[in-house]
Amino acid sequence: MKILRFLGFGALALAFLAVSLVYFQVDTTEDAIVTQFGNPVRIINEPGLYAKLPDPVQSVVKISNQLQVYTLPRTEFLSGDKKNIVAEAYATWRVTDALAFVKNVRDLRGADLRLNDIVRSELGAALGQVELGQLVTVDTSNVKLPDTLAAVRERAAARTEPYGFTVTDVQLKELTFPPANLSSVFQRMRSEREAIARQFRSEGTEEAARIRAEADTEKAAILAAASQDATETRGRADADAVSIYAGAFGKDKEFYQFSRTLESYDKFIDDGTTLILPSDSELLRYLDPRSVLQPPPSTGSSNLADAEADTGRSTAPGVRP
């Protein structure tokens, strides 16, 4: 009984071993190549369960058809304007022909070795044709980095196609300067920014002076116009005042003469004034109580003006008729 059970387990194990040696599964993420004594005899690109002769007659080599990423180590290149730059790039690739891939590079490690040479050489050649200012700039109309990387991808894809795989993209992870050049580059950048700042300050000072000059000119024009308006207004006001005075005093000429005489007294008579006037001066009429009640002489206001003109000499206080 025990022998039969042991034989049964042995048969199951042999059957499982035979099945595992004959049947194999292909996943959606891979391609399979069946080799017979090391020579490929069949290529399988569709997922599913397949059969083959047991090893060592036939073997299965599986190749991933997923997108792969290769990272190029930091490498120093020379730009088109002879500037030393350090770039770290990466490339994405996938297998397009499993049979050619196995024959030429065998596995992923072999593909990485091919990509290292191809991407390095193509990237160096492309960067050597472009100036640094066209790789790193804030002017989007002058930047050429995307076009440069697209050209690297196309040439790299063309060179890897015979090996059974193709490059789908090439991008930069880092673009910088060699450590020995960083200090001088930063110093030059600071100098350039300081020159730009000085230019901006100079332009700002010039613009400020221009604005002040325009403001001063406008101020002078406004003040001149205002002064002219004020002068014209005062002239019209004086003319209106004279007209009003003339109209008012014209109604009573004797009162006008009396008012003008009192104004003359207020202007030239004080404690230190001595007047020497003729006895018949019209100016003395309102200083002599006896002559106040008498009618004024017929000479009119002309005598008053003559009297005011003769008051230029003074020696002591008082008035002498």
Short mmCIF file of N, CA and C in Angstrom, two decimals, residues 20 44 56 63 75 128 148 158 270 278 306:
data_model
loop_
_atom_site.label_atom_id
_atom_site.label_comp_id
_atom_site.label_asym_id
_atom_site.label_seq_id
_atom_site.Cartn_x
_atom_site.Cartn_y
_atom_site.Cartn_z
N SER A 20 6.37 21.08 -16.82
CA SER A 20 7.16 22.30 -16.66
C SER A 20 8.28 22.39 -17.69
N ILE A 44 7.85 34.32 -30.29
CA ILE A 44 6.47 34.42 -29.81
C ILE A 44 6.26 35.84 -29.29
N PRO A 56 17.39 19.66 -22.47
CA PRO A 56 18.17 20.75 -23.10
C PRO A 56 18.00 20.87 -24.59
N ILE A 63 12.26 38.20 -23.30
CA ILE A 63 12.74 39.58 -23.41
C ILE A 63 11.60 40.53 -23.05
N THR A 75 28.51 63.83 -17.33
CA THR A 75 29.58 63.87 -18.31
C THR A 75 29.85 65.32 -18.69
N GLY A 128 27.71 70.54 -28.85
CA GLY A 128 28.83 71.28 -29.41
C GLY A 128 28.44 72.21 -30.54
N THR A 148 17.43 70.50 -29.73
CA THR A 148 18.69 69.77 -29.64
C THR A 148 18.46 68.35 -29.13
N ALA A 158 18.06 55.96 -34.69
CA ALA A 158 18.53 55.39 -35.96
C ALA A 158 19.73 54.47 -35.75
N ASP A 270 2.02 164.09 9.94
CA ASP A 270 2.23 163.35 11.19
C ASP A 270 2.94 164.28 12.15
N PRO A 278 1.20 178.48 0.65
CA PRO A 278 0.61 179.82 0.54
C PRO A 278 -0.73 179.88 1.26
N ASP A 306 -1.99 170.76 -7.09
CA ASP A 306 -0.79 171.58 -6.99
C ASP A 306 -0.34 171.68 -5.56
#
